[in-house]
Tab-separated table of C-alpha atoms and ligand atoms in Angstrom:
chain	number	residue	atom	x	y	z
A	1	UNK	CA	0.000	0.000	0.000
A	2	UNK	CA	1.477	3.342	-0.955
A	3	UNK	CA	1.295	5.741	1.981
A	4	UNK	CA	1.249	9.533	2.079
A	5	UNK	CA	4.201	11.386	3.658
A	6	UNK	CA	2.137	12.296	6.747
A	7	UNK	CA	1.475	8.627	7.512
A	8	UNK	CA	5.125	7.753	6.886
A	9	UNK	CA	6.192	10.451	9.397
A	10	UNK	CA	4.028	8.852	12.074
A	11	UNK	CA	4.335	5.145	11.317
A	12	UNK	CA	7.235	4.623	8.898
A	13	UNK	CA	10.180	2.359	9.670
A	14	UNK	CA	8.599	0.391	12.489
A	15	UNK	CA	5.717	-2.100	12.472
A	16	UNK	CA	5.523	-3.919	15.807
A	17	UNK	CA	4.345	-7.502	15.906
A	18	UNK	CA	1.743	-8.898	18.274
A	19	UNK	CA	2.489	-7.894	21.873
A	20	UNK	CA	5.576	-5.876	20.927
A	21	UNK	CA	6.172	-2.280	22.101
A	22	UNK	CA	4.064	0.318	20.258
A	23	UNK	CA	6.860	2.880	20.522
A	24	UNK	CA	10.290	2.253	18.919
A	25	UNK	CA	12.311	0.366	21.588
A	26	UNK	CA	15.612	1.864	22.735
A	27	UNK	CA	18.153	-0.955	22.431
A	28	UNK	CA	20.679	0.485	24.858
A	29	UNK	CA	23.284	-2.222	24.312
A	30	UNK	CA	26.793	-1.975	22.925
A	31	UNK	CA	26.905	-5.645	22.032
A	32	UNK	CA	24.795	-8.648	20.990
A	33	UNK	CA	24.997	-12.323	22.021
A	34	UNK	CA	25.529	-15.335	19.697
A	35	UNK	CA	25.652	-19.070	20.433
A	36	UNK	CA	28.496	-20.012	18.070
A	37	UNK	CA	31.605	-18.398	16.637
A	38	UNK	CA	30.483	-19.594	13.194
A	39	UNK	CA	27.378	-17.400	13.402
A	40	UNK	CA	29.505	-14.452	14.504
A	41	UNK	CA	31.973	-15.155	11.681
A	42	UNK	CA	29.190	-14.947	9.089
A	43	UNK	CA	28.272	-11.481	10.353
A	44	UNK	CA	31.899	-10.369	10.056
A	45	UNK	CA	32.035	-11.734	6.500
A	46	UNK	CA	28.799	-9.825	5.712
A	47	UNK	CA	27.279	-13.186	4.721
A	48	UNK	CA	24.475	-12.902	7.268
A	49	UNK	CA	22.806	-9.744	8.522
A	50	UNK	CA	22.623	-9.046	12.234
A	51	UNK	CA	24.010	-6.840	14.956
A	52	UNK	CA	27.272	-7.413	16.755
A	53	UNK	CA	28.595	-4.064	17.998
A	54	UNK	CA	26.850	-0.697	18.279
A	55	UNK	CA	29.830	1.275	16.935
A	56	UNK	CA	28.772	-0.025	13.502
A	57	UNK	CA	25.024	-0.570	13.759
A	58	UNK	CA	22.275	-0.542	16.361
A	59	UNK	CA	18.637	-1.686	15.906
A	60	UNK	CA	17.101	1.557	17.245
A	61	UNK	CA	19.235	3.645	14.880
A	62	UNK	CA	18.373	1.379	11.951
A	63	UNK	CA	14.631	1.588	12.673
A	64	UNK	CA	14.730	5.389	12.663
A	65	UNK	CA	16.997	5.443	9.582
A	66	UNK	CA	14.409	3.209	7.855
A	67	UNK	CA	11.733	5.841	8.533
A	68	UNK	CA	13.873	8.627	7.003
A	69	UNK	CA	14.630	6.298	4.075
A	70	UNK	CA	10.882	5.887	3.455
A	71	UNK	CA	10.310	9.642	3.768
A	72	UNK	CA	12.972	10.393	1.149
A	73	UNK	CA	11.989	7.470	-1.090
A	74	UNK	CA	15.416	5.822	-0.898
A	75	UNK	CA	16.622	2.215	-0.762
A	76	UNK	CA	18.992	2.326	2.249
A	77	UNK	CA	19.906	4.768	5.018
A	78	UNK	CA	22.075	5.153	8.091
A	79	UNK	CA	22.122	7.497	11.065
A	80	UNK	CA	25.290	9.356	12.000
A	81	UNK	CA	26.289	11.211	15.159
A	82	UNK	CA	25.863	14.638	13.502
A	83	UNK	CA	25.066	16.333	10.228
A	84	UNK	CA	28.785	17.026	9.832
A	85	UNK	CA	29.510	13.286	10.059
A	86	UNK	CA	26.808	12.643	7.430
A	87	UNK	CA	28.343	15.155	4.981
A	88	UNK	CA	31.833	13.787	5.615
A	89	UNK	CA	30.824	10.124	5.211
A	90	UNK	CA	28.722	10.795	2.107
A	91	UNK	CA	31.711	12.339	0.306
A	92	UNK	CA	34.525	10.253	1.818
A	93	UNK	CA	32.676	7.033	0.917
A	94	UNK	CA	33.457	7.691	-2.758
A	95	UNK	CA	36.419	10.099	-2.727
A	96	UNK	CA	39.924	9.811	-1.342
A	97	UNK	CA	43.291	11.584	-1.617
A	98	UNK	CA	43.868	12.788	-5.174
A	99	UNK	CA	40.144	13.097	-5.967
A	100	UNK	CA	38.073	16.194	-6.695
A	101	UNK	CA	34.542	17.293	-5.774
A	102	UNK	CA	32.403	20.133	-7.149
A	103	UNK	CA	30.314	21.881	-4.510
A	104	UNK	CA	27.871	24.743	-4.486
A	105	UNK	CA	29.545	27.682	-2.726
A	106	UNK	CA	26.238	28.454	-1.038
A	107	UNK	CA	26.321	25.861	1.736
A	108	UNK	CA	26.368	25.724	5.531
A	109	UNK	CA	29.561	27.327	6.929
A	110	UNK	CA	30.522	24.166	8.831
A	111	UNK	CA	30.267	22.094	5.652
A	112	UNK	CA	32.340	24.675	3.787
A	113	UNK	CA	35.039	24.439	6.442
A	114	UNK	CA	34.905	20.626	6.411
A	115	UNK	CA	35.396	20.625	2.625
A	116	UNK	CA	37.723	23.587	2.097
A	117	UNK	CA	40.015	23.017	5.082
A	118	UNK	CA	39.762	19.595	6.716
A	119	UNK	CA	39.072	17.391	3.687
A	120	UNK	CA	41.551	19.423	1.657
A	121	UNK	CA	44.155	18.412	4.261
A	122	UNK	CA	43.164	14.811	3.494
A	123	UNK	CA	44.083	15.385	-0.149
A	124	UNK	CA	40.592	15.903	-1.604
A	125	UNK	CA	40.232	19.060	-3.654
A	126	UNK	CA	36.990	21.033	-3.906
A	127	UNK	CA	35.849	23.532	-6.529
A	128	UNK	CA	33.133	25.851	-5.183
A	129	UNK	CA	30.692	27.307	-7.706
A	130	UNK	CA	27.736	29.630	-7.302
A	131	UNK	CA	24.467	27.646	-7.378
A	132	UNK	CA	23.439	30.067	-10.122
A	133	UNK	CA	26.494	29.501	-12.331
A	134	UNK	CA	25.869	28.688	-15.984
A	135	UNK	CA	25.924	25.132	-17.349
A	136	UNK	CA	29.113	26.116	-19.199
A	137	UNK	CA	30.852	27.167	-15.949
A	138	UNK	CA	29.708	23.978	-14.268
A	139	UNK	CA	30.836	21.785	-17.168
A	140	UNK	CA	34.246	23.470	-17.184
A	141	UNK	CA	34.746	22.545	-13.504
A	142	UNK	CA	34.607	18.768	-14.123
A	143	UNK	CA	37.939	16.925	-14.156
A	144	UNK	CA	38.774	13.273	-14.861
A	145	UNK	CA	39.174	12.778	-11.077
A	146	UNK	CA	35.856	14.458	-10.112
A	147	UNK	CA	33.861	12.004	-7.974
A	148	UNK	CA	30.702	13.872	-6.939
A	149	UNK	CA	28.743	17.111	-6.967
A	150	UNK	CA	27.315	18.578	-3.739
A	151	UNK	CA	24.617	21.177	-2.972
A	152	UNK	CA	22.003	22.213	-0.374
A	153	UNK	CA	18.304	22.300	-1.315
A	154	UNK	CA	17.873	25.522	0.713
A	155	UNK	CA	21.263	26.842	1.782
A	156	UNK	CA	21.956	27.797	5.372
A	157	UNK	CA	22.021	30.779	5.864
A	158	UNK	CA	21.984	32.274	2.333
A	159	UNK	CA	18.564	30.655	1.586
A	160	UNK	CA	19.467	30.156	-2.066
A	161	UNK	CA	17.375	27.412	-3.687
A	162	UNK	CA	19.449	24.826	-5.517
A	163	UNK	CA	18.322	23.783	-9.001
A	164	UNK	CA	18.551	20.062	-8.219
A	165	UNK	CA	17.315	18.825	-11.599
A	166	UNK	CA	19.791	20.956	-13.583
A	167	UNK	CA	22.777	19.998	-11.408
A	168	UNK	CA	21.747	16.313	-11.366
A	169	UNK	CA	21.668	16.271	-15.182
A	170	UNK	CA	25.126	17.839	-15.342
A	171	UNK	CA	26.526	15.423	-12.726
A	172	UNK	CA	25.104	12.417	-14.579
A	173	UNK	CA	26.379	13.665	-17.935
A	174	UNK	CA	29.829	13.523	-16.330
A	175	UNK	CA	29.340	10.098	-14.729
A	176	UNK	CA	29.172	11.181	-11.067
A	177	UNK	CA	26.413	11.293	-8.421
A	178	UNK	CA	24.715	14.395	-7.008
A	179	UNK	CA	24.734	14.585	-3.197
A	180	UNK	CA	22.100	16.874	-1.683
A	181	UNK	CA	21.959	18.203	1.877
A	182	UNK	CA	18.185	18.352	2.384
A	183	UNK	CA	18.276	19.594	5.989
A	184	UNK	CA	16.280	22.829	5.634
A	185	UNK	CA	13.621	21.560	3.238
A	186	UNK	CA	13.126	18.129	4.893
A	187	UNK	CA	11.397	15.427	2.810
A	188	UNK	CA	8.068	17.035	3.747
A	189	UNK	CA	9.020	20.090	1.658
A	190	UNK	CA	11.136	18.509	-1.098
A	191	UNK	CA	12.244	15.014	-2.028
A	192	UNK	CA	15.467	15.489	-4.056
A	193	UNK	CA	15.462	11.895	-5.411
A	194	UNK	CA	12.327	12.823	-7.388
A	195	UNK	CA	14.470	15.472	-9.160
A	196	UNK	CA	17.432	13.197	-9.932
A	197	UNK	CA	19.657	13.473	-6.820
A	198	UNK	CA	21.492	10.258	-5.903
A	199	UNK	CA	22.478	10.608	-2.239
A	200	UNK	CA	20.819	12.746	0.465
A	201	UNK	CA	22.322	13.949	3.732
A	202	UNK	CA	20.612	15.536	6.727
A	203	UNK	CA	21.501	17.290	9.899
A	204	UNK	CA	18.692	15.638	11.885
A	205	UNK	CA	19.610	18.121	14.653
A	206	UNK	CA	17.406	20.620	12.803
A	207	UNK	CA	13.730	20.220	11.792
A	208	UNK	CA	13.729	16.417	12.011
A	209	UNK	CA	14.455	16.442	15.734
A	210	UNK	CA	12.917	19.892	15.893
A	211	UNK	CA	13.079	20.371	19.662
A	212	UNK	CA	16.765	21.140	20.211
A	213	UNK	CA	17.258	17.868	22.054
A	214	UNK	CA	19.631	15.661	20.037
A	215	UNK	CA	22.519	16.253	17.609
A	216	UNK	CA	22.425	13.794	14.711
A	217	UNK	CA	22.687	13.143	10.998
A	218	UNK	CA	21.461	10.775	8.317
A	219	UNK	CA	22.547	9.573	4.863
A	220	UNK	CA	20.032	8.120	2.402
A	221	UNK	CA	20.848	6.387	-0.896
A	222	UNK	CA	18.450	6.469	-3.845
A	223	UNK	CA	19.914	3.167	-5.096
A	224	UNK	CA	19.770	4.610	-8.626
A	225	UNK	CA	23.333	5.619	-9.361
A	226	UNK	CA	25.005	2.985	-11.566
A	227	UNK	CA	28.416	2.658	-9.887
A	228	UNK	CA	29.371	-0.276	-12.148
A	229	UNK	CA	28.906	1.812	-15.293
A	230	UNK	CA	31.710	4.041	-13.968
A	231	UNK	CA	33.600	1.293	-12.116
A	232	UNK	CA	36.990	2.921	-12.832
A	233	UNK	CA	35.902	6.040	-10.960
A	234	UNK	CA	34.532	4.172	-7.936
A	235	UNK	CA	36.928	1.309	-7.162
A	236	UNK	CA	35.939	1.369	-3.476
A	237	UNK	CA	32.440	0.196	-4.390
A	238	UNK	CA	33.190	-1.903	-7.471
A	239	UNK	CA	36.378	-3.856	-6.591
A	240	UNK	CA	37.157	-6.130	-3.604
A	241	UNK	CA	37.602	-4.360	-0.248
A	242	UNK	CA	40.722	-5.947	1.223
A	243	UNK	CA	39.923	-4.386	4.613
A	244	UNK	CA	36.642	-6.338	4.623
A	245	UNK	CA	37.470	-9.882	3.542
A	246	UNK	CA	37.544	-8.986	-0.139
A	247	UNK	CA	33.875	-8.038	-0.407
A	248	UNK	CA	32.778	-6.273	-3.597
A	249	UNK	CA	29.977	-4.023	-2.320
A	250	UNK	CA	28.060	-3.568	-5.590
A	251	UNK	CA	28.227	-7.263	-6.535
A	252	UNK	CA	27.161	-8.408	-3.059
A	253	UNK	CA	24.579	-5.747	-2.120
A	254	UNK	CA	23.396	-4.413	-5.477
A	255	UNK	CA	23.004	-0.769	-6.424
A	256	UNK	CA	20.319	-0.387	-3.759
A	257	UNK	CA	22.540	-1.429	-0.841
A	258	UNK	CA	26.196	-0.920	-1.815
A	259	UNK	CA	26.731	2.700	-0.773
A	260	UNK	CA	25.267	2.456	2.742
A	261	UNK	CA	26.765	-1.001	3.406
A	262	UNK	CA	30.233	0.287	2.512
A	263	UNK	CA	29.776	3.421	4.643
A	264	UNK	CA	28.680	1.230	7.575
A	265	UNK	CA	31.158	-1.623	7.201
A	266	UNK	CA	34.158	0.574	6.456
A	267	UNK	CA	33.673	4.175	7.629
A	268	UNK	CA	31.498	3.518	10.677
A	269	UNK	CA	33.805	0.650	11.668
A	270	UNK	CA	36.902	2.849	11.447
A	271	UNK	CA	35.549	6.257	12.460
A	272	UNK	CA	32.702	5.245	14.776
A	273	UNK	CA	30.410	8.266	14.339
A	274	UNK	CA	27.119	6.549	15.083
A	275	UNK	CA	24.120	8.176	16.753
A	276	UNK	CA	23.262	6.932	20.249
A	277	UNK	CA	20.088	4.793	20.490
A	278	UNK	CA	18.637	7.282	23.003
A	279	UNK	CA	19.149	10.175	20.558
A	280	UNK	CA	17.668	8.105	17.733
A	281	UNK	CA	14.594	7.637	19.932
A	282	UNK	CA	14.277	11.422	20.435
A	283	UNK	CA	14.747	11.876	16.697
A	284	UNK	CA	11.881	9.496	16.018
A	285	UNK	CA	9.605	11.462	18.354
A	286	UNK	CA	10.435	14.555	16.305
A	287	UNK	CA	9.810	12.766	13.014
A	288	UNK	CA	6.324	11.723	14.156
A	289	UNK	CA	5.178	15.367	13.998
A	290	UNK	CA	7.513	16.635	11.225
A	291	UNK	CA	4.693	17.122	8.693
A	292	UNK	CA	2.564	19.126	11.158
A	293	UNK	CA	5.470	21.227	12.417
A	294	UNK	CA	6.870	22.010	8.943
A	295	UNK	CA	3.535	23.473	7.890
A	296	UNK	CA	3.552	25.825	10.900
A	297	UNK	CA	7.258	26.711	10.500
A	298	UNK	CA	6.548	27.677	6.876
A	299	UNK	CA	3.431	29.707	7.793
A	300	UNK	CA	5.348	31.603	10.488
A	301	UNK	CA	8.332	32.123	8.157
A	302	UNK	CA	6.040	33.608	5.501
A	303	UNK	CA	4.156	35.870	7.957
A	304	UNK	CA	7.405	37.235	9.439
A	305	UNK	CA	9.020	37.667	5.991
A	306	UNK	CA	5.979	39.611	4.746
A	307	UNK	CA	6.064	41.842	7.831
A	308	UNK	CA	9.818	42.501	7.479
A	309	UNK	CA	9.383	43.348	3.808
A	310	UNK	CA	6.794	45.993	4.710
A	311	UNK	CA	8.933	47.478	7.498
A	312	UNK	CA	10.820	50.781	6.990
A	313	UNK	CA	13.586	49.876	9.468
A	314	UNK	CA	14.627	46.798	7.451
A	315	UNK	CA	17.022	47.227	4.513
A	316	UNK	CA	16.462	43.871	2.795
A	317	UNK	CA	14.649	40.548	3.297
A	318	UNK	CA	15.497	37.170	1.860
A	319	UNK	CA	12.921	34.392	1.974
A	320	UNK	CA	12.593	32.047	-1.005
A	321	UNK	CA	8.777	31.902	-0.875
A	322	UNK	CA	8.409	35.706	-1.173
A	323	UNK	CA	7.519	36.716	-4.752
A	324	UNK	CA	10.321	39.350	-4.529
A	325	UNK	CA	12.972	36.639	-3.968
A	326	UNK	CA	15.297	35.854	-6.885
A	327	UNK	CA	14.703	32.216	-5.904
A	328	UNK	CA	10.894	32.462	-6.016
A	329	UNK	CA	10.587	30.491	-9.284
A	330	UNK	CA	12.901	27.726	-8.025
A	331	UNK	CA	11.051	27.684	-4.688
A	332	UNK	CA	7.737	27.272	-6.529
A	333	UNK	CA	9.228	24.361	-8.486
A	334	UNK	CA	10.969	22.508	-5.645
A	335	UNK	CA	9.085	23.745	-2.549
A	336	UNK	CA	5.500	24.412	-3.638
A	337	UNK	CA	4.069	23.869	-0.131
A	338	UNK	CA	6.429	26.341	1.558
A	339	UNK	CA	10.184	26.559	2.006
A	340	UNK	CA	11.128	26.628	5.707
A	341	UNK	CA	10.932	28.767	8.846
A	342	UNK	CA	14.246	30.536	8.316
A	343	UNK	CA	14.249	34.137	7.084
A	344	UNK	CA	17.311	36.327	6.647
A	345	UNK	CA	17.352	40.107	6.619
A	346	UNK	CA	19.411	43.230	7.288
A	347	UNK	CA	18.510	46.024	9.718
A	348	UNK	CA	19.124	49.591	8.457
A	349	UNK	CA	22.354	50.754	10.125
A	350	UNK	CA	24.354	47.621	9.296
A	351	UNK	CA	26.336	45.447	11.680
A	352	UNK	CA	25.968	47.730	14.737
A	353	UNK	CA	22.185	48.147	14.316
A	354	UNK	CA	21.856	44.377	13.896
A	355	UNK	CA	23.673	43.776	17.181
A	356	UNK	CA	21.493	46.352	19.030
A	357	UNK	CA	18.297	44.878	17.564
A	358	UNK	CA	19.231	41.352	18.609
A	359	UNK	CA	19.992	42.431	22.195
A	360	UNK	CA	16.458	43.811	22.598
A	361	UNK	CA	14.560	40.701	21.453
A	362	UNK	CA	12.525	39.071	24.217
A	363	UNK	CA	10.887	35.936	22.759
A	364	UNK	CA	13.395	35.274	19.987
A	365	UNK	CA	16.644	34.090	21.589
A	366	UNK	CA	20.218	34.389	20.301
A	367	UNK	CA	21.376	30.834	19.600
A	368	UNK	CA	23.737	28.903	17.332
A	369	UNK	CA	20.816	26.932	16.020
A	370	UNK	CA	17.908	26.972	13.594
A	371	UNK	CA	14.887	24.836	12.847
A	372	UNK	CA	13.730	24.488	16.431
A	373	UNK	CA	10.261	24.743	18.018
A	374	UNK	CA	11.492	27.918	19.801
A	375	UNK	CA	12.330	30.931	17.611
A	376	UNK	CA	15.974	31.951	17.601
A	377	UNK	CA	18.342	34.202	15.701
A	378	UNK	CA	22.025	34.526	14.923
A	379	UNK	CA	24.486	36.939	13.326
A	380	UNK	CA	26.431	34.451	11.111
A	381	UNK	CA	29.387	36.810	10.429
A	382	UNK	CA	29.996	36.759	14.202
A	383	UNK	CA	29.326	33.043	14.674
A	384	UNK	CA	28.962	30.140	12.205
A	385	UNK	CA	30.807	31.961	9.405
A	386	UNK	CA	33.448	33.590	11.620
A	387	UNK	CA	36.261	31.664	9.937
A	388	UNK	CA	35.472	33.189	6.527
A	389	UNK	CA	37.022	36.379	5.165
A	390	UNK	CA	34.791	39.019	3.524
A	391	UNK	CA	35.304	37.565	0.046
A	392	UNK	CA	34.327	34.053	1.171
A	393	UNK	CA	31.325	35.509	3.018
A	394	UNK	CA	30.083	37.103	-0.203
A	395	UNK	CA	30.601	33.825	-2.136
A	396	UNK	CA	28.569	32.000	0.518
A	397	UNK	CA	25.827	34.624	0.168
A	398	UNK	CA	26.330	35.943	3.721
A	399	UNK	CA	26.700	39.714	4.099
A	400	UNK	CA	28.181	41.209	7.294
A	401	UNK	CA	24.773	42.661	8.322
A	402	UNK	CA	22.805	39.427	7.749
A	403	UNK	CA	20.574	38.299	10.623
A	404	UNK	CA	19.321	34.731	10.379
A	405	UNK	CA	15.964	34.328	12.076
A	406	UNK	CA	14.522	30.869	12.585
A	407	UNK	CA	10.775	31.102	13.138
A	408	UNK	CA	9.608	28.471	15.603
A	409	UNK	CA	6.143	27.215	16.364
A	410	UNK	CA	4.927	30.187	18.476
A	411	UNK	CA	2.160	32.559	17.348
A	412	UNK	CA	3.390	34.632	14.404
A	413	UNK	CA	1.614	37.651	15.993
A	414	UNK	CA	3.907	37.366	19.024
A	415	UNK	CA	7.021	36.971	16.869
A	416	UNK	CA	6.142	40.079	14.855
A	417	UNK	CA	5.366	42.010	18.077
A	418	UNK	CA	8.793	41.027	19.458
A	419	UNK	CA	10.553	42.198	16.281
A	420	UNK	CA	8.591	45.480	16.354
A	421	UNK	CA	9.503	46.299	19.964
A	422	UNK	CA	13.188	45.427	19.325
A	423	UNK	CA	13.142	47.870	16.388
A	424	UNK	CA	11.562	50.500	18.661
A	425	UNK	CA	8.308	50.600	16.611
B	501	PLP	C1	22.313	22.604	6.214
B	501	PLP	C2	23.162	22.017	7.288
B	501	PLP	N1	23.899	20.920	7.028
B	501	PLP	C3	24.686	20.358	7.968
B	501	PLP	C4	24.782	20.892	9.219
B	501	PLP	C5	25.670	20.239	10.255
B	501	PLP	O1	24.860	19.532	11.130
B	501	PLP	P1	25.236	19.209	12.662
B	501	PLP	O2	25.263	20.504	13.404
B	501	PLP	O3	24.154	18.272	13.074
B	501	PLP	O4	26.574	18.553	12.630
B	501	PLP	C6	24.017	22.020	9.562
B	501	PLP	C7	24.096	22.619	10.899
B	501	PLP	O5	23.598	23.685	11.154
B	501	PLP	C8	23.194	22.600	8.563
B	501	PLP	O6	22.441	23.688	8.803
């Protein structure tokens, strides 16, 4: 039976049998018992499926990953300890020293730093391009050693909307997958696989958890990218893995399972960035109401954006669902039911006025966070994007006066009243 996204949010991933717990059980165990070494050996050889150590896999995490997999319409998924770990694993699973990745320049500051600094130190080179670059510019960036293309559906904090279909076509023309960070849109707002993306990452810390209670991440595979067709480019998936008893991931697990099995068996084994079962449980509670909350976040985002646009004291407003946004057409295509609760804007008077305004807010708190039930705001040039120079800030779409406001689930009347009093209106 094909279910609607709302039903998948509530019931996906877990169907208890007779007399079993109605709520997803928290399997708070590092290890699992077997009767014979032969049985254990089969698990190590990936010949049988089962749990043996929670650094690699845990049943609670897998149940919640299965729900996110259903929401995105993928074939396999895994939870990670953070969104950063998800972005790192998704890229590092198919790229190593000497390889090259093309990324949108309009991405989360932490991801930019991971790519441009840390992964560069590991020998992987990144080319950053504006999400609005021409097809010619994008084509010119591909090299024989390019292994993937990366972008964010709605970029944090620039709020650019990524043209997934266009970039997916270009990636596929060049024989590489498109990886999409779908954190801000969530699968309730946009399902990138339906537009040609191959791998999806999430910071589940944001709307999916939605209550500021658990840091986490997720990777989902569409199962559609034909690794074997480009076997020379992806030897890690298409030739025997000597570190795992010579397993060939694509031959053994098919296109639908190879990517996530390799990331679990190899990266999770060696780097151990799994989510805790307790946090996966909190994440599942958040997912159960994701569809209801996203609707309200979007309504509040729109109401606040419309107010800011009409306000004399505000110099500019950026919200993709506003008709005045340069991303309005893309938002209508990819996010027809609303974009998200995050709005960015500048207060007249620049950096200083922005700091004064933020100090006076009463309901909206200053936090390094977004996508939470409680409204919060941040000055990225002073926080998440602090490591960038002015030129890099401009490339990431973040001006020095930008305030990022994440509209929570409160009454939009109260949020607007708080903004008004902080502006002295
Ligand atoms: C779009 C996006 N991707 C990834 C991340 C990193 O996620 P985490 O903080 O869970 O590591 C964030 C964090 O804000 C984000 O906004």
